[in-house]
Short mmCIF file of C-alpha atoms in Angstrom, two decimals:
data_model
loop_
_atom_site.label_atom_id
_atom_site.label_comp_id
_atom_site.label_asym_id
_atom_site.label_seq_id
_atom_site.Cartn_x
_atom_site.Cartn_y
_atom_site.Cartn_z
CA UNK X 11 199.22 -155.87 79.04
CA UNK X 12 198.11 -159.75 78.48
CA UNK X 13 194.60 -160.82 78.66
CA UNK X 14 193.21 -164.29 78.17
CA UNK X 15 191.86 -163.20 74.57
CA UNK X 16 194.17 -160.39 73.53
CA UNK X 17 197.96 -159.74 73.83
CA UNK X 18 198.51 -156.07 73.83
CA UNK X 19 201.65 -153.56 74.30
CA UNK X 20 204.98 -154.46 75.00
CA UNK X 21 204.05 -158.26 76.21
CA UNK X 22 206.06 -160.65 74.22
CA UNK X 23 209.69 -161.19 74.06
CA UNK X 24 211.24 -163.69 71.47
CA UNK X 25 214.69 -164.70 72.18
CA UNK X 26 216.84 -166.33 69.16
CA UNK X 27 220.41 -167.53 69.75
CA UNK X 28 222.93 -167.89 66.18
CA UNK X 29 226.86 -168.51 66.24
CA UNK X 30 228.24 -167.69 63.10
CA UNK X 31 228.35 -165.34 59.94
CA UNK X 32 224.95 -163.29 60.03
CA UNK X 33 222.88 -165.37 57.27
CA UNK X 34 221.96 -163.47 53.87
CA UNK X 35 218.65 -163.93 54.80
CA UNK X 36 218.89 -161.24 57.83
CA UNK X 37 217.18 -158.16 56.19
CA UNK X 38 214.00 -160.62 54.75
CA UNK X 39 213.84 -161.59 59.48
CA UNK X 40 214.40 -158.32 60.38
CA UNK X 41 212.03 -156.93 58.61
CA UNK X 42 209.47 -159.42 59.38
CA UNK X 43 210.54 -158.60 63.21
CA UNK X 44 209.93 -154.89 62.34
CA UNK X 45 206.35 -155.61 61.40
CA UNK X 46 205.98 -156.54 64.93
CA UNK X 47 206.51 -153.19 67.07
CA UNK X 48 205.89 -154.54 70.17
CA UNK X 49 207.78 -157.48 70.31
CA UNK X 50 211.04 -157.54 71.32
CA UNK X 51 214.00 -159.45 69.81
CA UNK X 52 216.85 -160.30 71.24
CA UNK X 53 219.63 -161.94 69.16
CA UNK X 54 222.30 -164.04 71.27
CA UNK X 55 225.08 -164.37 69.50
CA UNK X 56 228.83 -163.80 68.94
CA UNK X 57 228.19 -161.79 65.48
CA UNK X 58 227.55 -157.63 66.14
CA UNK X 59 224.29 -156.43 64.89
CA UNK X 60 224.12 -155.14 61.30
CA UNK X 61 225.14 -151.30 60.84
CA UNK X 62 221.56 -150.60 58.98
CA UNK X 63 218.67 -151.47 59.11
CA UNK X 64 218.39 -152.73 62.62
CA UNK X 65 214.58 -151.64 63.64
CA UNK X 66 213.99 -150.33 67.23
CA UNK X 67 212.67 -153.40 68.20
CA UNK X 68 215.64 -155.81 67.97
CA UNK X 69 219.06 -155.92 70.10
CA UNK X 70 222.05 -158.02 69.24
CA UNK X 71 223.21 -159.25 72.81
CA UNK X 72 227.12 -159.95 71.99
CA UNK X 73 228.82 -163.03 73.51
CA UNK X 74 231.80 -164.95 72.28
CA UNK X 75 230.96 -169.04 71.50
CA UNK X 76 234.06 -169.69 74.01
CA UNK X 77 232.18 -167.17 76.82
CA UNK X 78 229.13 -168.37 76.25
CA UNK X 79 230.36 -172.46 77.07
CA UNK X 80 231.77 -170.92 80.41
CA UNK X 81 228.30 -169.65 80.84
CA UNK X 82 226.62 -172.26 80.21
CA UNK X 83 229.46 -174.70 82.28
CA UNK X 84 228.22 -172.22 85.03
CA UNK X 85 225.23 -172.84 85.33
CA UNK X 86 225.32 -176.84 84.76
CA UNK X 87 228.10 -177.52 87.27
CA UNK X 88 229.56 -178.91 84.23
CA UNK X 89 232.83 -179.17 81.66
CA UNK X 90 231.60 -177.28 78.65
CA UNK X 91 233.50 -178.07 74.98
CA UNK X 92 231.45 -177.87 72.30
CA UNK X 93 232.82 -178.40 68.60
CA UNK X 94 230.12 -177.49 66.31
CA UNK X 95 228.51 -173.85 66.44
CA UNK X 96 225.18 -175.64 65.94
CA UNK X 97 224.62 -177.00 69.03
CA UNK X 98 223.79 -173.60 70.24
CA UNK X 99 219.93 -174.77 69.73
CA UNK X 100 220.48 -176.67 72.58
CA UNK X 101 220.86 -173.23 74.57
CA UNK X 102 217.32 -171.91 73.45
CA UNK X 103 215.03 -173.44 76.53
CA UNK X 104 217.96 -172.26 78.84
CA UNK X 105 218.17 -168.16 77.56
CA UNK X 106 215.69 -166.84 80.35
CA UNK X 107 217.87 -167.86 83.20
CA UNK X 108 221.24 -166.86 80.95
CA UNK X 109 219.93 -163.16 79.73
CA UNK X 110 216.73 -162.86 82.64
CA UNK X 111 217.37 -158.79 81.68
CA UNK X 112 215.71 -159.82 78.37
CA UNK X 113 211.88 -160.66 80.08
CA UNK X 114 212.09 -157.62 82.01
CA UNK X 115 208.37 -156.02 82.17
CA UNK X 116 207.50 -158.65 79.56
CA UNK X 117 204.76 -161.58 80.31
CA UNK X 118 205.04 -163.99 77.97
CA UNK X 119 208.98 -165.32 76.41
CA UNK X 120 209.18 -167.15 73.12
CA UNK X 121 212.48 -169.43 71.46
CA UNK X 122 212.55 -169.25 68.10
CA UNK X 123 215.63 -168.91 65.19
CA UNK X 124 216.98 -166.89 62.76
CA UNK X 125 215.63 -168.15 59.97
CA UNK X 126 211.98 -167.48 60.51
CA UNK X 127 209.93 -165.28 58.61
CA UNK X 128 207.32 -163.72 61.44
CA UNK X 129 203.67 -162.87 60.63
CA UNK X 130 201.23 -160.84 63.50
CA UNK X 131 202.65 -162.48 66.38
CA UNK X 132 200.31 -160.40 68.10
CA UNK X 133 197.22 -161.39 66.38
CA UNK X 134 198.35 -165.11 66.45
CA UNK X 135 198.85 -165.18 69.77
CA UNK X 136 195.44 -163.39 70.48
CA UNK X 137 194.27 -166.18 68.78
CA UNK X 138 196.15 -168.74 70.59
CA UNK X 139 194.89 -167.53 73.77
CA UNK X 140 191.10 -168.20 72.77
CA UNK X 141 191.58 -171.99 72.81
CA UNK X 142 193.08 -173.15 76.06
CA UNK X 143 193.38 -177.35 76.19
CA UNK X 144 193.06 -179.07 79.45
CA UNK X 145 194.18 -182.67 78.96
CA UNK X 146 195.50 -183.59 82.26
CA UNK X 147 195.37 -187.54 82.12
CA UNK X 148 193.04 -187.82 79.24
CA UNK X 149 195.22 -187.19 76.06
CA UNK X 150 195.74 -190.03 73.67
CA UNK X 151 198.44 -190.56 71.32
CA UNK X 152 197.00 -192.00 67.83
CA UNK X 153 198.76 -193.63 65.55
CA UNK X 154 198.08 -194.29 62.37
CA UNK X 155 197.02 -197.47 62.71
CA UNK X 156 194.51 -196.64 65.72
CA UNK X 157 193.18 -194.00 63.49
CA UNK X 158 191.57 -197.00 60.74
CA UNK X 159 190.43 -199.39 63.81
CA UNK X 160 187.28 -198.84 64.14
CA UNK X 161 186.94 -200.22 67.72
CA UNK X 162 189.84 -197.49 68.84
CA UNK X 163 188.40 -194.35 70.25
CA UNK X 164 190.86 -192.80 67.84
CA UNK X 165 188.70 -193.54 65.36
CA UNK X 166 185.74 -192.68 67.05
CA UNK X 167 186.18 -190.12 70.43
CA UNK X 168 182.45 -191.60 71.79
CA UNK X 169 184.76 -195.41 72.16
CA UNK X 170 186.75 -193.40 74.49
CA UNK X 171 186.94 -195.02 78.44
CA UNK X 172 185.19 -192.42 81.08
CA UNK X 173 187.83 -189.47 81.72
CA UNK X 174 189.28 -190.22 78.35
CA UNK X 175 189.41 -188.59 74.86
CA UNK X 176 190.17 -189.15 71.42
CA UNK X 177 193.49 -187.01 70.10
CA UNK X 178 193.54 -183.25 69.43
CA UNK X 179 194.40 -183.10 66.58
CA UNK X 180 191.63 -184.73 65.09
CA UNK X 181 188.95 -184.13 68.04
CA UNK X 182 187.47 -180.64 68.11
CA UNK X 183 185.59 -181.54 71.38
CA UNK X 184 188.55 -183.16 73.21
CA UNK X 185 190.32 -181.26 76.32
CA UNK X 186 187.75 -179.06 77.18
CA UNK X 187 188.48 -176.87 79.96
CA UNK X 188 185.60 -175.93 82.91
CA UNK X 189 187.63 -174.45 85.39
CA UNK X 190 188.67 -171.36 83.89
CA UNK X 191 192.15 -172.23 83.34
CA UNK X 192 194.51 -170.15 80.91
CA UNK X 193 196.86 -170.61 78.33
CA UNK X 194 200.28 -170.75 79.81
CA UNK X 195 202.38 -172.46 76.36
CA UNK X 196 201.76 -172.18 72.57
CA UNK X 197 203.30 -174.20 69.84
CA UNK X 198 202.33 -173.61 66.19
CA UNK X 199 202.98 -177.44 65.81
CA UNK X 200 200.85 -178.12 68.71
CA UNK X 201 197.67 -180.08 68.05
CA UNK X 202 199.91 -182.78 66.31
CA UNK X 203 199.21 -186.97 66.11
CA UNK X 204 202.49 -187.16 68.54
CA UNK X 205 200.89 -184.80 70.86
CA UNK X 206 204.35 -183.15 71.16
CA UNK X 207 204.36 -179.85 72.65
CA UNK X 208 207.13 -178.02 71.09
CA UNK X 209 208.62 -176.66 67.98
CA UNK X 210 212.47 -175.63 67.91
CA UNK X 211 211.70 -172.65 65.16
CA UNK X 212 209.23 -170.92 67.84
CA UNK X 213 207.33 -171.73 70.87
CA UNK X 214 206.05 -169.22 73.45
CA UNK X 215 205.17 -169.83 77.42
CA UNK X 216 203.24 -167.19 79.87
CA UNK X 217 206.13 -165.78 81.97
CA UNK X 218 203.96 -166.59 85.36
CA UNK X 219 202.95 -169.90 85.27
CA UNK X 220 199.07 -168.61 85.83
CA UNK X 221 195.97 -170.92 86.33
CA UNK X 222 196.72 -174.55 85.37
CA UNK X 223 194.13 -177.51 85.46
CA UNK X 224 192.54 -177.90 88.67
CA UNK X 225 193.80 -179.85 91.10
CA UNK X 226 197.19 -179.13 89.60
CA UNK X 227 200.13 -177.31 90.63
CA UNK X 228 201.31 -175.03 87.89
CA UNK X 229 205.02 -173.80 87.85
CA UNK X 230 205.62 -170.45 89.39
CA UNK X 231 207.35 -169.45 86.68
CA UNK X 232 208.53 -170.98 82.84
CA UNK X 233 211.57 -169.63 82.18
CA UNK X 234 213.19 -172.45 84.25
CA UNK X 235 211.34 -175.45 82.74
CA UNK X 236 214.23 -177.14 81.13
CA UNK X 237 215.42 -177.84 84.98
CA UNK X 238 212.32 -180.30 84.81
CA UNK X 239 214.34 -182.52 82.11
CA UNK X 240 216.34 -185.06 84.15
CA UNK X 241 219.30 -184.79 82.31
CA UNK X 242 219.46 -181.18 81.67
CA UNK X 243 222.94 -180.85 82.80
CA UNK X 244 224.18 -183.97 80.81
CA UNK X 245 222.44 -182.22 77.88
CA UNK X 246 224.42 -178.93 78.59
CA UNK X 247 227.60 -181.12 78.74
CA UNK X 248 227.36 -183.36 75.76
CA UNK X 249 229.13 -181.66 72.40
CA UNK X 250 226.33 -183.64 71.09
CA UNK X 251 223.36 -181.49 69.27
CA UNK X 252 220.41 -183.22 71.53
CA UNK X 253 217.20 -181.42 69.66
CA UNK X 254 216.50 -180.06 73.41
CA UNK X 255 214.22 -177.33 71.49
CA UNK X 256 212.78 -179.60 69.83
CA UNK X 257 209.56 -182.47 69.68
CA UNK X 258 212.12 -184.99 68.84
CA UNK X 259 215.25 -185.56 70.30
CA UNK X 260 217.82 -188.65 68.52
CA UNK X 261 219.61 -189.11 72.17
CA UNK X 262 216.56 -190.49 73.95
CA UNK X 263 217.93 -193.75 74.41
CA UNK X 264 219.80 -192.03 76.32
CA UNK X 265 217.26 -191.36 78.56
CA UNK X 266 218.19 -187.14 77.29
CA UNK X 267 214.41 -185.82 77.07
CA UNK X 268 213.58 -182.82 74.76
CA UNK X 269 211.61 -180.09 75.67
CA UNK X 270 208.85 -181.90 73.86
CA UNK X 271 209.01 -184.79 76.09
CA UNK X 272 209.19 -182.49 79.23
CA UNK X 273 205.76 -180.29 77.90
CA UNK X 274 203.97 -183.61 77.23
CA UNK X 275 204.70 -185.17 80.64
CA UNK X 276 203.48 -181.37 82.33
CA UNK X 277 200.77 -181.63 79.93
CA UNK X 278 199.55 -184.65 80.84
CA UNK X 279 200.05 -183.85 84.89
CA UNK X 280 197.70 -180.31 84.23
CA UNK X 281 200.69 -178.12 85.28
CA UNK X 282 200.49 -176.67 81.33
CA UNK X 283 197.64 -175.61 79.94
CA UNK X 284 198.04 -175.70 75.64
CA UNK X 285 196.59 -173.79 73.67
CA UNK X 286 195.21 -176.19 70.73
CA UNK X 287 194.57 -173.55 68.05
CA UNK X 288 195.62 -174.22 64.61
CA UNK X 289 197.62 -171.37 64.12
CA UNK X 290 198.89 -170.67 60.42
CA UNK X 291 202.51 -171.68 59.50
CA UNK X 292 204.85 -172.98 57.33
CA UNK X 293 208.07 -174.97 56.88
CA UNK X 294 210.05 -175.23 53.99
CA UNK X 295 211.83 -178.62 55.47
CA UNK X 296 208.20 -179.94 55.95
CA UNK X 297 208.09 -180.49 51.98
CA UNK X 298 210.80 -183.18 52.25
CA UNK X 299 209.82 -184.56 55.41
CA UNK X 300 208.17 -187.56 54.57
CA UNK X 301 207.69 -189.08 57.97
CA UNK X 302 205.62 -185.61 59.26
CA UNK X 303 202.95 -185.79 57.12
CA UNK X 304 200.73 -183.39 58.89
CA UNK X 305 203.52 -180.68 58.94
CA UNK X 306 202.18 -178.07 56.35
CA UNK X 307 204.66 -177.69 53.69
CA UNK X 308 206.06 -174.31 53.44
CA UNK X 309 207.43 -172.08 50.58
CA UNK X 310 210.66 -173.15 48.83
CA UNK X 311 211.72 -170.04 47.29
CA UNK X 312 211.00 -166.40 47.48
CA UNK X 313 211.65 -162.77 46.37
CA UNK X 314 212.49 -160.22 47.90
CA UNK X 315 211.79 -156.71 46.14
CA UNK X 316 212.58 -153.21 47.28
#
């Protein structure tokens, strides 16, 4: 059972997809995942699932890389031939309408990899849920720049025109929301300067698209939201790894929009209603990333005992 302040039961399922060799990391995930009763897992993948230590929680769904491009040709209405194995992020947004079985009795679905280290999803999500952002047509983007002029309402949210507020990430007051809408998405990299709405290592959406801003027309349902990308289907086709799952894509002179560009544009209509929490994370790329500056920088190295 989901309410708007506390996920509870068996409501979240996270759904990872990995070609390849099982990483060495695997036992540090899964036992992460096992920390997390009830969530479900669902690996999609052409590797078979560990003989030990697999916790009750977590299925391998098996699917050769060769099936799963005449899946995914299926389903595009295009020619599928993909060379590199890591392209598969590209499949992420698109695993709810490939494996629906997987969301069965579940409200909210997550993406997310292999190479995460999970916390309380439950408790973060609780959290998430608490702190809904309506910013239908009154989200800035602040640069930099716009942040140090004074007569920008970056710098200053009061500077801001009527129906118009300073940027999220710096403006505890902006977004409010009056109309009882709920959370229906949740990004740990979500309040951001970009005001991009998705992460590729994890981002979760209500199931039911639920109360949106008013005035607005929610989606019924999120598990088809990468069909709101125009070039979805050129995406699918391309061998070409597009950063779909990602806040960034490099093909967008392309006109190929990431999810991030599709959740900022539904964002800014009021058919997705953010939560704007600051939720607690970490990325060990962040610490070399010198263009995100306000990524947190995560742990380099670790050990793992017992």
């Amino acid at each position: 059972m989901l309410s708007d302040a506390v996920i509870d039961g068996d409501a979240l399922a996270v759904l990872i997809v990995y070609f390849g060799p099982l990483p060495p990391w695997l036992p540090l995930t899964l036992a992460s995942m096992a920390a997390n009763p009830t969530v479900s897992f669902s690996v999609v993948g052409d590797a078979p699932p560990p003989y030990t230590g697999l916790p009750p929680n977590v299925r391998f769904e098996t699917v050769g890389w060769v099936e799963m491009q005449a899946r995914l040709g299926a389903l595009s209405g295009r020619r599928v031939s993909y060379t590199r194995q890591y392209k598969a992020n590209d499949i992420k947004p698109l695993l709810p309408e490939l494996y629906p079985h997987l969301l069965a009795g579940r409200s909210w679905w997550a993406w997310s990899d292999l190479d995460v280290v999970y916390g309380d999803l439950r408790a973060h999500m609780a959290l998430a849920l608490r702190a809904p952002a309506c910013c239908a047509g009154r989200e800035l983007q602040c640069s930099k720049r716009l942040r140090r002029d004074r007569r920008s309402p970056c710098f200053n949210s009061s500077r801001a025109p009527p129906g118009r507020s300073a940027d999220t990430w710096r403006d505890a007051r902006a977004c409010p929301c009056t109309a009882g809408e709920r959370v229906t998405a949740v990004s740990p990299l979500y309040p951001n300067p970009w005001r991009k709405k998705c992460w590729g290592p994890f981002t979760a959406f209500r199931v039911e698209g639920g109360a949106s801003a008013a005035g607005a027309r929610p989606p019924a349902t999120t598990t088809s939201l990468f069909r709101r990308a125009p070039k979805w289907r050129q995406i699918v086709g391309t061998a070409e790894y597009a950063h779909f799952d990602e806040w960034w894509g490099p093909l967008s002179a392309r006109g190929f929009e990431t999810m991030g560009d599709v959740m900022t544009r539904l964002s800014d209509a009021g058919e997705l209603v953010m939560s704007r929490a600051l939720l607690p994370f970490a990325e060990a790329k962040s610490c070399a990333d010198v263009e995100c500056t306000f990524c947190p920088c995560g742990a380099l190295r670790f050990e793992l005992r017992g």
